[in-house]
Amino acid sequence: MTVTRAEYCAVAIADCFAEDGEIMGSPMGLLPTLGARLAKNTSNPLLLLTDGEARILRGTPPLGQSADVVEGWMPFRNVLEHVVPYGKRHVMMGATQIDKHGNQNISAIGPWDQPKRQLLGVRGAPGNTVNNKTSYWVPKHSDRVVVEQVDIVSGVGKARAKAAGPAATKFHNVPRLVTDLGVFDFEGPGDTIRFVSIHPGVTVEEVRAASGCEIHADGDVPFTREPTEGELVLIRELLDPKELREREVPAR
């Protein structure tokens, strides 16, 4: 059975949530939503998921469809007051830039005083990274996204959290970056980016050529694990029958 690049990304994202236990998952974007719903159906049934707005889901509806089964109500003010400050949440955000220390930028490109392009602003990124476990998803790995140093810090990496002191490090945890080329963490020398795996069909040299900073490797880099037959059935028949995943990460 041929596995597409998007499906490797989905299982890699699902593995990010696998050991979280009873915690609120906040995936932002299509592949993160697919991966989190896959995790809830397999490795972590205790994961609490919402529809991205205010409804707590009992099940895992297909991408692009409204939830049929709702078991609770959690408007965002309750998330901010009762979940975010206590570390019981795992966020997966996007990144316009992410640097070798795990700092993320979704704010602007270019110098602070006169940016070339205005983006979202920092939004909830500082609070997410200081208060909650935060992973990142990048659908197109390139040297414009994975960089030596972000132009503006939105999400906070480990070194900056350490410099800010204990209040910033209590819940700080940036465990994973998943891209269309591989999986990475920030456990390299000096809390820098490191290979965890590369997706089948990708080489280490290809990843390094597509990156704007050095990526550390502890010996040979393994491939991202193969999805099980059951996971592929869930992805293809239950969670994403319209194959929306293939639009975000096209087959190669």
Coordinates of N, CA and C in Angstrom, one line a residue:
M1 N 0.9 -1.2 0.0 CA 0.0 0.0 0.0 C 0.9 1.2 0.0
T2 N 0.8 2.1 -1.0 CA 1.6 3.3 -1.1 C 1.1 4.3 -0.1
V3 N 2.1 4.9 0.6 CA 1.8 5.9 1.6 C 2.3 7.2 1.1
T4 N 1.5 8.2 1.1 CA 1.9 9.5 0.6 C 2.6 10.3 1.6
R5 N 3.3 11.4 1.2 CA 4.0 12.3 2.1 C 3.1 12.9 3.1
A6 N 1.9 13.3 2.7 CA 0.9 13.9 3.6 C 0.6 12.9 4.7
E7 N 0.5 11.6 4.4 CA 0.1 10.6 5.4 C 1.3 10.4 6.4
Y8 N 2.5 10.4 5.9 CA 3.7 10.4 6.9 C 3.6 11.6 7.8
C9 N 3.3 12.7 7.3 CA 3.2 13.9 8.1 C 2.1 13.7 9.1
A10 N 1.0 13.2 8.7 CA -0.2 13.0 9.7 C 0.2 12.1 10.8
V11 N 0.9 11.0 10.6 CA 1.3 10.1 11.7 C 2.4 10.7 12.5
A12 N 3.3 11.5 11.9 CA 4.3 12.2 12.7 C 3.7 13.2 13.6
I13 N 2.6 13.9 13.2 CA 1.9 14.8 14.0 C 1.1 14.1 15.1
A14 N 0.5 13.0 14.8 CA -0.2 12.2 15.8 C 0.7 11.7 16.9
D15 N 1.9 11.4 16.5 CA 2.9 10.9 17.5 C 3.3 12.1 18.5
C16 N 3.2 13.3 18.0 CA 3.5 14.4 18.9 C 2.5 14.5 20.1
F17 N 1.2 14.0 19.9 CA 0.2 14.0 20.9 C 0.1 12.7 21.7
A18 N 0.9 11.7 21.2 CA 0.6 10.3 21.7 C 0.8 10.2 23.2
E19 N 1.7 10.8 23.8 CA 2.0 10.6 25.3 C 1.5 11.7 26.2
D20 N 0.6 12.6 25.6 CA 0.1 13.7 26.4 C -0.9 13.3 27.5
G21 N -1.6 12.2 27.3 CA -2.6 11.9 28.3 C -3.8 12.8 28.2
E22 N -4.4 13.0 29.4 CA -5.6 13.8 29.5 C -5.2 15.3 29.5
I23 N -5.2 15.9 28.3 CA -4.8 17.3 28.2 C -5.6 17.8 27.0
M24 N -5.7 19.2 26.9 CA -6.4 19.8 25.8 C -5.4 19.9 24.6
G25 N -5.9 19.4 23.5 CA -5.1 19.6 22.2 C -5.6 20.7 21.4
S26 N -4.7 21.6 21.0 CA -5.1 22.8 20.2 C -4.4 22.8 18.9
P27 N -4.7 21.9 17.9 CA -4.1 21.9 16.6 C -4.6 23.0 15.8
M28 N -3.7 23.7 15.1 CA -4.1 24.9 14.3 C -3.7 24.6 12.9
G29 N -4.6 24.4 12.0 CA -4.4 24.1 10.6 C -4.9 22.7 10.3
L30 N -4.8 22.4 9.0 CA -5.4 21.1 8.5 C -4.7 19.9 8.9
L31 N -3.4 19.8 8.6 CA -2.6 18.6 9.0 C -2.5 18.4 10.5
P32 N -2.3 19.5 11.3 CA -2.3 19.3 12.7 C -3.7 18.8 13.2
T33 N -4.8 19.3 12.6 CA -6.1 18.8 13.1 C -6.2 17.3 12.7
L34 N -5.8 16.9 11.5 CA -5.9 15.5 11.1 C -5.0 14.7 12.1
G35 N -3.8 15.1 12.4 CA -2.9 14.3 13.2 C -3.4 14.2 14.6
A36 N -4.0 15.3 15.2 CA -4.5 15.2 16.5 C -5.8 14.3 16.6
R37 N -6.6 14.3 15.6 CA -7.8 13.4 15.6 C -7.3 12.0 15.4
L38 N -6.3 11.8 14.6 CA -5.7 10.4 14.5 C -5.2 9.9 15.8
A39 N -4.5 10.8 16.6 CA -4.0 10.4 17.9 C -5.2 10.0 18.8
K40 N -6.2 10.8 18.8 CA -7.4 10.5 19.7 C -8.0 9.2 19.4
N41 N -8.0 8.8 18.1 CA -8.5 7.5 17.7 C -7.6 6.3 17.9
T42 N -6.3 6.6 18.3 CA -5.3 5.5 18.4 C -4.5 5.6 19.7
S43 N -3.5 6.4 19.7 CA -2.5 6.4 20.8 C -3.0 7.1 22.1
N44 N -3.9 8.1 22.0 CA -4.3 8.9 23.1 C -5.8 9.2 23.1
P45 N -6.6 8.3 23.5 CA -8.1 8.5 23.5 C -8.5 9.5 24.6
L46 N -7.6 9.9 25.5 CA -7.9 10.9 26.5 C -7.8 12.3 26.1
L47 N -7.2 12.5 24.9 CA -7.0 13.8 24.4 C -8.3 14.6 24.2
L48 N -8.4 15.8 24.8 CA -9.6 16.6 24.6 C -9.4 17.5 23.4
L49 N -10.4 17.4 22.5 CA -10.3 18.2 21.3 C -11.6 19.1 21.2
T50 N -11.4 20.2 20.5 CA -12.5 21.1 20.3 C -12.7 21.3 18.7
D51 N -13.7 22.0 18.3 CA -13.9 22.3 16.9 C -13.1 23.5 16.5
G52 N -12.2 24.0 17.3 CA -11.5 25.2 17.0 C -12.1 26.5 17.5
E53 N -13.3 26.3 17.9 CA -14.1 27.5 18.4 C -14.4 27.3 19.9
A54 N -15.6 26.8 20.1 CA -16.1 26.7 21.5 C -16.7 25.4 21.9
R55 N -16.8 24.4 20.9 CA -17.5 23.2 21.2 C -16.4 22.1 21.5
I56 N -16.6 21.4 22.6 CA -15.8 20.2 22.9 C -16.3 19.0 22.2
L57 N -15.5 18.3 21.4 CA -15.9 17.2 20.6 C -15.9 15.9 21.4
R58 N -16.9 15.0 21.2 CA -16.9 13.7 21.8 C -16.1 12.8 20.8
G59 N -16.4 13.0 19.5 CA -15.8 12.1 18.5 C -14.8 12.9 17.7
T60 N -14.5 12.4 16.5 CA -13.5 13.0 15.6 C -14.1 13.1 14.2
P61 N -14.9 14.2 13.9 CA -15.5 14.3 12.6 C -14.5 14.4 11.4
P62 N -14.9 14.1 10.2 CA -14.0 14.3 9.1 C -13.6 15.7 8.9
L63 N -12.4 15.9 8.3 CA -12.0 17.3 8.0 C -13.0 18.0 7.1
G64 N -13.3 19.2 7.4 CA -14.2 20.0 6.5 C -15.7 19.8 6.8
Q65 N -16.0 19.0 7.8 CA -17.4 18.7 8.2 C -17.6 19.2 9.6
S66 N -18.9 19.7 9.8 CA -19.2 20.1 11.2 C -19.3 18.9 12.1
A67 N -19.0 19.2 13.4 CA -19.1 18.1 14.4 C -20.6 17.7 14.6
D68 N -20.9 16.5 14.6 CA -22.2 16.0 14.9 C -22.4 15.7 16.4
V69 N -21.3 15.4 17.1 CA -21.4 15.0 18.5 C -20.6 16.0 19.3
V70 N -21.3 16.7 20.2 CA -20.6 17.7 21.0 C -20.9 17.4 22.5
E71 N -19.9 17.4 23.3 CA -20.1 17.0 24.7 C -19.9 18.1 25.7
G72 N -19.5 19.3 25.2 CA -19.2 20.4 26.1 C -19.1 21.7 25.4
W73 N -19.0 22.7 26.2 CA -18.9 24.1 25.7 C -17.7 24.8 26.4
M74 N -16.7 25.2 25.7 CA -15.6 25.9 26.3 C -15.2 27.1 25.4
P75 N -15.9 28.3 25.7 CA -15.5 29.5 24.9 C -14.1 29.9 25.3
F76 N -13.5 30.7 24.4 CA -12.1 30.9 24.5 C -11.7 31.7 25.8
R77 N -12.6 32.4 26.4 CA -12.3 33.1 27.6 C -12.0 32.0 28.7
N78 N -12.8 30.9 28.7 CA -12.5 29.8 29.6 C -11.2 29.2 29.4
V79 N -10.8 29.0 28.1 CA -9.5 28.4 27.8 C -8.4 29.3 28.4
L80 N -8.5 30.6 28.2 CA -7.5 31.6 28.6 C -7.4 31.6 30.2
E81 N -8.6 31.5 30.8 CA -8.6 31.6 32.3 C -8.3 30.3 33.0
H82 N -8.7 29.2 32.5 CA -8.7 27.9 33.2 C -7.8 26.9 32.6
V83 N -7.3 27.1 31.4 CA -6.4 26.0 30.8 C -5.0 26.6 30.5
V84 N -4.9 27.7 29.8 CA -3.6 28.2 29.3 C -2.6 28.4 30.5
P85 N -3.0 29.0 31.6 CA -2.0 29.3 32.7 C -1.5 28.1 33.4
Y86 N -2.0 26.9 33.2 CA -1.7 25.8 34.0 C -1.0 24.6 33.3
G87 N -0.6 24.9 32.1 CA 0.2 23.9 31.4 C -0.5 22.6 30.9
K88 N -1.8 22.6 31.0 CA -2.6 21.4 30.6 C -3.1 21.5 29.1
R89 N -2.2 21.9 28.2 CA -2.6 22.1 26.8 C -1.4 21.9 26.0
H90 N -1.6 21.3 24.8 CA -0.6 21.1 23.8 C -1.1 21.8 22.5
V91 N -0.4 22.8 22.2 CA -0.7 23.6 21.0 C 0.2 23.2 19.8
M92 N -0.3 23.1 18.6 CA 0.5 23.0 17.4 C 0.2 24.1 16.5
M93 N 1.2 25.0 16.4 CA 1.0 26.2 15.6 C 1.8 26.1 14.3
G94 N 1.5 27.0 13.4 CA 2.4 27.2 12.2 C 3.5 28.2 12.5
A95 N 4.4 28.4 11.5 CA 5.5 29.3 11.7 C 5.8 29.8 10.3
T96 N 5.8 31.2 10.2 CA 6.4 31.8 9.0 C 7.9 31.7 8.9
Q97 N 8.5 31.8 10.1 CA 9.9 31.5 10.3 C 10.0 30.8 11.6
I98 N 11.0 29.9 11.6 CA 11.4 29.2 12.9 C 12.9 29.1 12.8
D99 N 13.6 29.5 13.9 CA 15.0 29.5 13.9 C 15.7 28.3 14.6
K100 N 17.0 28.2 14.6 CA 17.7 27.1 15.1 C 17.5 26.9 16.6
H101 N 17.0 27.9 17.3 CA 16.8 27.8 18.7 C 15.3 27.6 19.1
G102 N 14.5 27.4 18.0 CA 13.1 27.1 18.2 C 12.2 28.4 18.5
N103 N 12.8 29.6 18.2 CA 12.0 30.8 18.2 C 11.1 30.8 17.0
Q104 N 9.9 31.3 17.1 CA 9.0 31.3 16.0 C 8.6 32.7 15.7
N105 N 8.3 33.0 14.4 CA 7.8 34.3 13.9 C 6.6 34.1 13.1
I106 N 5.5 34.8 13.6 CA 4.3 34.9 12.8 C 3.9 36.4 12.7
S107 N 4.8 37.3 13.0 CA 4.5 38.7 13.2 C 4.8 39.6 12.0
A108 N 6.0 39.5 11.5 CA 6.4 40.4 10.4 C 7.7 39.9 9.8
I109 N 8.0 40.2 8.6 CA 9.2 39.9 7.9 C 10.0 41.2 7.7
G110 N 11.3 41.2 8.1 CA 12.1 42.4 8.0 C 12.4 43.0 9.3
P111 N 13.0 44.1 9.3 CA 13.4 44.8 10.6 C 12.2 45.3 11.3
W112 N 12.2 45.4 12.6 CA 11.1 45.7 13.5 C 10.6 47.1 13.1
D113 N 11.5 48.1 12.9 CA 11.1 49.5 12.7 C 10.5 49.7 11.3
Q114 N 10.8 48.8 10.3 CA 10.2 49.0 9.0 C 10.1 47.6 8.3
P115 N 9.2 46.8 8.7 CA 9.1 45.5 8.1 C 8.7 45.5 6.7
K116 N 9.2 44.5 5.9 CA 8.8 44.4 4.5 C 7.4 43.8 4.4
R117 N 7.0 43.0 5.3 CA 5.7 42.4 5.2 C 5.1 42.2 6.6
Q118 N 3.9 42.7 6.8 CA 3.2 42.6 8.0 C 2.4 41.2 8.0
L119 N 2.5 40.5 9.1 CA 1.8 39.2 9.2 C 0.7 39.3 10.2
L120 N 0.5 38.2 11.0 CA -0.6 38.2 12.0 C -0.4 39.0 13.2
G121 N 0.9 39.3 13.5 CA 1.2 39.8 14.8 C 1.6 38.7 15.8
V122 N 2.0 38.9 17.0 CA 2.4 37.9 17.8 C 1.3 37.0 18.3
R123 N 0.1 37.6 18.3 CA -1.2 36.9 18.8 C -0.9 36.2 20.1
G124 N -1.3 34.9 20.2 CA -1.1 34.2 21.4 C 0.2 33.4 21.6
A125 N 1.1 33.6 20.6 CA 2.3 32.8 20.6 C 3.2 32.9 21.8
P126 N 3.4 34.1 22.4 CA 4.2 34.2 23.6 C 3.6 33.4 24.8
G127 N 2.3 33.6 25.0 CA 1.6 32.9 26.1 C 1.6 31.4 25.8
N128 N 1.4 31.0 24.6 CA 1.3 29.6 24.3 C 2.7 28.9 24.7
T129 N 3.8 29.5 24.2 CA 5.1 28.9 24.4 C 5.5 28.9 25.9
V130 N 5.2 29.9 26.6 CA 5.6 30.0 28.0 C 4.7 29.2 28.9
N131 N 3.4 29.0 28.6 CA 2.5 28.4 29.4 C 2.1 26.9 29.0
N132 N 2.3 26.6 27.8 CA 1.8 25.3 27.3 C 2.8 24.6 26.4
K133 N 2.8 23.3 26.4 CA 3.6 22.5 25.4 C 3.2 23.0 24.0
T134 N 4.2 23.3 23.2 CA 4.0 23.9 21.9 C 4.8 23.2 20.8
S135 N 4.2 22.7 19.8 CA 4.9 22.1 18.7 C 4.6 23.0 17.5
Y136 N 5.3 22.7 16.4 CA 5.1 23.5 15.2 C 4.9 22.6 13.9
W137 N 4.2 23.1 13.0 CA 3.9 22.5 11.7 C 4.3 23.4 10.6
V138 N 5.1 23.0 9.7 CA 5.5 23.8 8.5 C 5.3 22.9 7.3
P139 N 4.3 23.2 6.4 CA 4.0 22.4 5.3 C 5.0 22.5 4.1
K140 N 5.8 23.5 4.1 CA 6.8 23.7 3.0 C 8.1 24.1 3.6
H141 N 9.0 23.1 3.9 CA 10.3 23.4 4.5 C 11.2 24.1 3.4
S142 N 11.7 25.3 3.8 CA 12.6 26.0 2.9 C 13.5 26.9 3.8
D143 N 14.5 27.4 3.1 CA 15.5 28.2 3.8 C 15.0 29.6 4.2
R144 N 13.7 29.9 3.7 CA 13.1 31.1 4.1 C 12.2 30.9 5.4
V145 N 12.0 29.7 5.7 CA 11.2 29.4 6.9 C 12.0 28.9 8.0
V146 N 12.9 27.9 7.7 CA 13.8 27.4 8.8 C 15.1 28.2 8.6
V147 N 15.3 29.1 9.6 CA 16.3 30.1 9.4 C 17.3 30.1 10.6
E148 N 18.4 30.9 10.4 CA 19.4 31.0 11.5 C 18.8 31.8 12.7
Q149 N 18.1 32.9 12.4 CA 17.5 33.7 13.4 C 16.2 34.4 12.9
V150 N 15.1 34.3 13.6 CA 13.9 34.9 13.2 C 14.0 36.4 13.2
D151 N 13.2 37.1 12.3 CA 13.2 38.5 12.3 C 12.6 39.1 13.6
I152 N 11.5 38.5 14.0 CA 10.8 39.0 15.2 C 10.4 37.7 16.0
V153 N 10.6 37.7 17.3 CA 10.3 36.6 18.1 C 8.8 36.7 18.5
S154 N 8.0 35.7 18.1 CA 6.6 35.6 18.5 C 6.5 34.4 19.5
G155 N 6.8 33.2 19.1 CA 6.9 32.1 20.0 C 8.3 32.0 20.6
V156 N 8.4 31.6 21.8 CA 9.7 31.7 22.5 C 10.4 30.4 22.6
G157 N 11.6 30.3 22.2 CA 12.4 29.1 22.2 C 13.1 28.9 23.6
K158 N 13.7 27.8 23.8 CA 14.2 27.4 25.1 C 15.2 28.4 25.7
A159 N 16.2 28.8 24.9 CA 17.2 29.7 25.4 C 16.7 31.0 25.9
R160 N 15.7 31.5 25.1 CA 15.1 32.8 25.6 C 14.3 32.6 26.8
A161 N 13.6 31.4 26.9 CA 12.8 31.2 28.1 C 13.7 31.0 29.3
K162 N 14.9 30.3 29.2 CA 15.8 30.2 30.3 C 16.3 31.6 30.7
A163 N 16.6 32.5 29.7 CA 17.1 33.8 30.0 C 16.1 34.6 30.8
A164 N 14.8 34.4 30.6 CA 13.8 35.1 31.2 C 13.5 34.7 32.7
G165 N 14.0 33.5 33.0 CA 13.9 33.0 34.4 C 12.8 32.0 34.7
P166 N 12.7 31.6 35.9 CA 11.8 30.4 36.3 C 10.3 30.6 35.8
A167 N 9.8 31.8 35.9 CA 8.4 32.0 35.5 C 8.2 31.6 34.1
A168 N 9.2 31.8 33.2 CA 9.1 31.4 31.8 C 9.4 30.0 31.5
T169 N 10.0 29.3 32.4 CA 10.4 27.9 32.1 C 9.6 26.9 32.8
K170 N 8.7 27.3 33.7 CA 7.9 26.3 34.5 C 7.1 25.4 33.6
F171 N 6.5 25.9 32.5 CA 5.7 25.0 31.6 C 6.3 25.0 30.2
H172 N 7.4 25.7 30.0 CA 7.9 25.8 28.6 C 8.4 24.5 28.1
N173 N 7.9 24.1 26.9 CA 8.3 22.8 26.3 C 8.0 22.9 24.8
V174 N 9.0 23.0 24.0 CA 8.8 23.0 22.5 C 9.4 21.7 22.0
P175 N 8.7 20.6 22.0 CA 9.3 19.3 21.7 C 9.5 18.9 20.3
R176 N 8.7 19.5 19.4 CA 8.7 19.0 18.0 C 8.5 20.1 17.0
L177 N 9.2 20.0 15.9 CA 8.8 20.7 14.6 C 8.6 19.6 13.6
V178 N 7.5 19.6 13.0 CA 7.2 18.6 11.9 C 7.0 19.5 10.6
T179 N 7.7 19.0 9.5 CA 7.6 19.7 8.2 C 7.3 18.6 7.2
D180 N 7.2 19.1 5.9 CA 6.9 18.1 4.9 C 8.2 17.3 4.5
L181 N 9.3 17.6 5.1 CA 10.5 16.8 4.9 C 10.9 15.9 6.1
G182 N 10.5 16.3 7.3 CA 10.9 15.5 8.4 C 10.4 16.0 9.7
V183 N 11.0 15.4 10.8 CA 10.6 15.7 12.2 C 11.9 16.1 12.9
F184 N 11.8 17.2 13.7 CA 13.0 17.8 14.4 C 12.6 18.1 15.8
D185 N 13.7 18.2 16.7 CA 13.5 18.8 18.0 C 14.5 19.8 18.2
F186 N 14.6 20.3 19.4 CA 15.6 21.4 19.7 C 16.5 20.9 20.9
E187 N 17.0 19.7 20.8 CA 17.8 19.1 21.8 C 19.3 18.9 21.3
G188 N 19.6 19.7 20.2 CA 21.0 19.7 19.7 C 21.9 20.5 20.6
P189 N 23.2 20.6 20.3 CA 24.1 21.4 21.1 C 23.6 22.8 21.4
G190 N 23.5 23.3 22.6 CA 23.1 24.6 22.9 C 21.6 24.8 22.7
D191 N 20.8 23.7 22.8 CA 19.3 23.8 22.6 C 19.0 24.2 21.1
T192 N 19.7 23.6 20.2 CA 19.5 23.9 18.8 C 18.8 22.8 18.1
I193 N 18.4 23.1 16.8 CA 17.5 22.1 16.1 C 18.3 20.9 15.7
R194 N 17.6 19.7 15.8 CA 18.2 18.4 15.6 C 17.3 17.5 14.8
F195 N 17.8 16.7 14.0 CA 17.0 15.7 13.3 C 16.4 14.7 14.3
V196 N 15.1 14.4 14.1 CA 14.5 13.2 14.8 C 14.3 12.1 13.7
S197 N 13.7 12.5 12.6 CA 13.6 11.6 11.5 C 13.4 12.4 10.2
I198 N 13.6 11.7 9.1 CA 13.2 12.3 7.8 C 12.2 11.3 7.2
H199 N 11.3 11.9 6.4 CA 10.2 11.1 5.8 C 10.8 10.3 4.6
P200 N 10.3 9.1 4.4 CA 10.8 8.2 3.3 C 10.7 9.0 2.0
G201 N 11.8 8.8 1.2 CA 11.9 9.6 0.0 C 12.7 10.8 0.1
V202 N 13.0 11.2 1.3 CA 13.8 12.4 1.6 C 15.2 12.0 2.1
T203 N 16.2 12.9 1.7 CA 17.6 12.6 2.2 C 18.0 13.7 3.2
V204 N 19.0 13.4 4.0 CA 19.5 14.4 5.0 C 20.1 15.6 4.2
E205 N 20.7 15.3 3.1 CA 21.3 16.4 2.3 C 20.2 17.3 1.7
E206 N 19.1 16.7 1.3 CA 18.0 17.5 0.8 C 17.5 18.4 1.9
V207 N 17.3 17.9 3.1 CA 16.8 18.8 4.2 C 17.8 19.9 4.5
R208 N 19.1 19.6 4.5 CA 20.1 20.6 4.8 C 20.1 21.7 3.7
A209 N 20.0 21.3 2.5 CA 20.0 22.2 1.4 C 18.7 23.1 1.4
A210 N 17.7 22.7 2.0 CA 16.4 23.4 2.1 C 16.3 24.2 3.4
S211 N 17.4 24.3 4.2 CA 17.4 24.9 5.5 C 18.3 26.1 5.5
G212 N 18.0 27.1 6.3 CA 18.8 28.3 6.4 C 19.7 28.3 7.6
C213 N 19.8 27.1 8.3 CA 20.7 27.0 9.4 C 21.2 25.6 9.5
E214 N 22.2 25.3 10.3 CA 22.7 24.0 10.4 C 21.7 23.2 11.3
I215 N 21.5 21.9 10.9 CA 20.7 21.0 11.7 C 21.6 19.9 12.2
H216 N 21.6 19.7 13.5 CA 22.5 18.7 14.1 C 21.9 17.3 13.9
A217 N 22.8 16.3 13.7 CA 22.4 14.9 13.6 C 23.2 14.1 14.6
D218 N 22.5 13.2 15.4 CA 23.2 12.3 16.2 C 23.4 11.0 15.5
G219 N 24.4 10.9 14.6 CA 24.6 9.7 13.8 C 23.6 9.6 12.7
D220 N 23.3 8.4 12.3 CA 22.4 8.2 11.2 C 21.0 8.6 11.5
V221 N 20.3 9.3 10.6 CA 18.9 9.8 10.8 C 17.9 8.8 10.4
P222 N 17.0 8.3 11.2 CA 16.1 7.3 10.8 C 14.9 7.9 10.0
F223 N 14.2 7.0 9.3 CA 13.0 7.5 8.6 C 11.8 7.6 9.6
T224 N 10.9 8.5 9.3 CA 9.7 8.5 10.0 C 9.0 7.2 9.9
R225 N 8.4 6.8 11.0 CA 7.8 5.4 11.0 C 6.6 5.3 10.0
E226 N 6.4 4.0 9.5 CA 5.3 3.7 8.6 C 4.0 3.8 9.4
P227 N 3.0 4.3 8.8 CA 1.6 4.2 9.4 C 1.2 2.8 9.4
T228 N 0.4 2.4 10.4 CA -0.2 1.0 10.4 C -1.3 1.0 9.4
E229 N -1.7 -0.2 9.1 CA -2.9 -0.4 8.2 C -4.1 0.3 8.8
G230 N -4.3 0.1 10.1 CA -5.4 0.7 10.8 C -5.4 2.2 10.7
E231 N -4.2 2.8 10.9 CA -4.1 4.3 10.8 C -4.5 4.8 9.4
L232 N -4.0 4.0 8.4 CA -4.3 4.5 7.0 C -5.8 4.4 6.8
V233 N -6.5 3.4 7.3 CA -8.0 3.3 7.2 C -8.6 4.5 7.8
L234 N -8.2 4.8 9.0 CA -8.8 5.9 9.7 C -8.6 7.2 8.9
I235 N -7.3 7.4 8.4 CA -7.1 8.7 7.7 C -7.9 8.7 6.4
R236 N -7.9 7.6 5.6 CA -8.5 7.7 4.3 C -10.0 7.5 4.3
E237 N -10.6 6.8 5.3 CA -12.0 6.5 5.2 C -12.8 7.3 6.3
L238 N -12.2 7.6 7.4 CA -13.0 8.3 8.5 C -12.6 9.8 8.6
L239 N -11.3 10.1 8.7 CA -10.9 11.4 9.1 C -10.7 12.4 7.9
D240 N -10.4 11.9 6.7 CA -10.1 12.7 5.6 C -10.5 12.0 4.3
P241 N -11.7 11.6 4.1 CA -12.1 10.9 2.9 C -12.0 11.8 1.6
K242 N -12.1 13.1 1.8 CA -12.0 14.0 0.7 C -10.5 14.3 0.2
E243 N -9.6 13.7 1.0 CA -8.1 13.9 0.7 C -7.7 15.3 0.7
L244 N -8.2 16.1 1.6 CA -7.7 17.5 1.8 C -6.3 17.5 2.1
R245 N -5.7 16.5 2.8 CA -4.3 16.5 3.2 C -3.4 16.6 2.0
E246 N -3.8 16.0 0.9 CA -3.0 16.0 -0.3 C -2.9 17.3 -1.0
R247 N -3.8 18.2 -0.6 CA -3.7 19.6 -1.2 C -2.6 20.4 -0.4
E248 N -2.5 20.1 0.9 CA -1.5 20.8 1.7 C -0.1 20.3 1.5
V249 N 0.0 19.0 1.4 CA 1.3 18.4 1.1 C 1.1 17.5 -0.1
P250 N 1.3 18.0 -1.3 CA 1.1 17.2 -2.5 C 2.0 16.0 -2.6
A251 N 1.5 14.9 -3.2 CA 2.3 13.7 -3.5 C 3.5 14.0 -4.3
R252 N 4.6 13.3 -4.0 CA 5.9 13.6 -4.7 C 6.4 12.3 -5.4

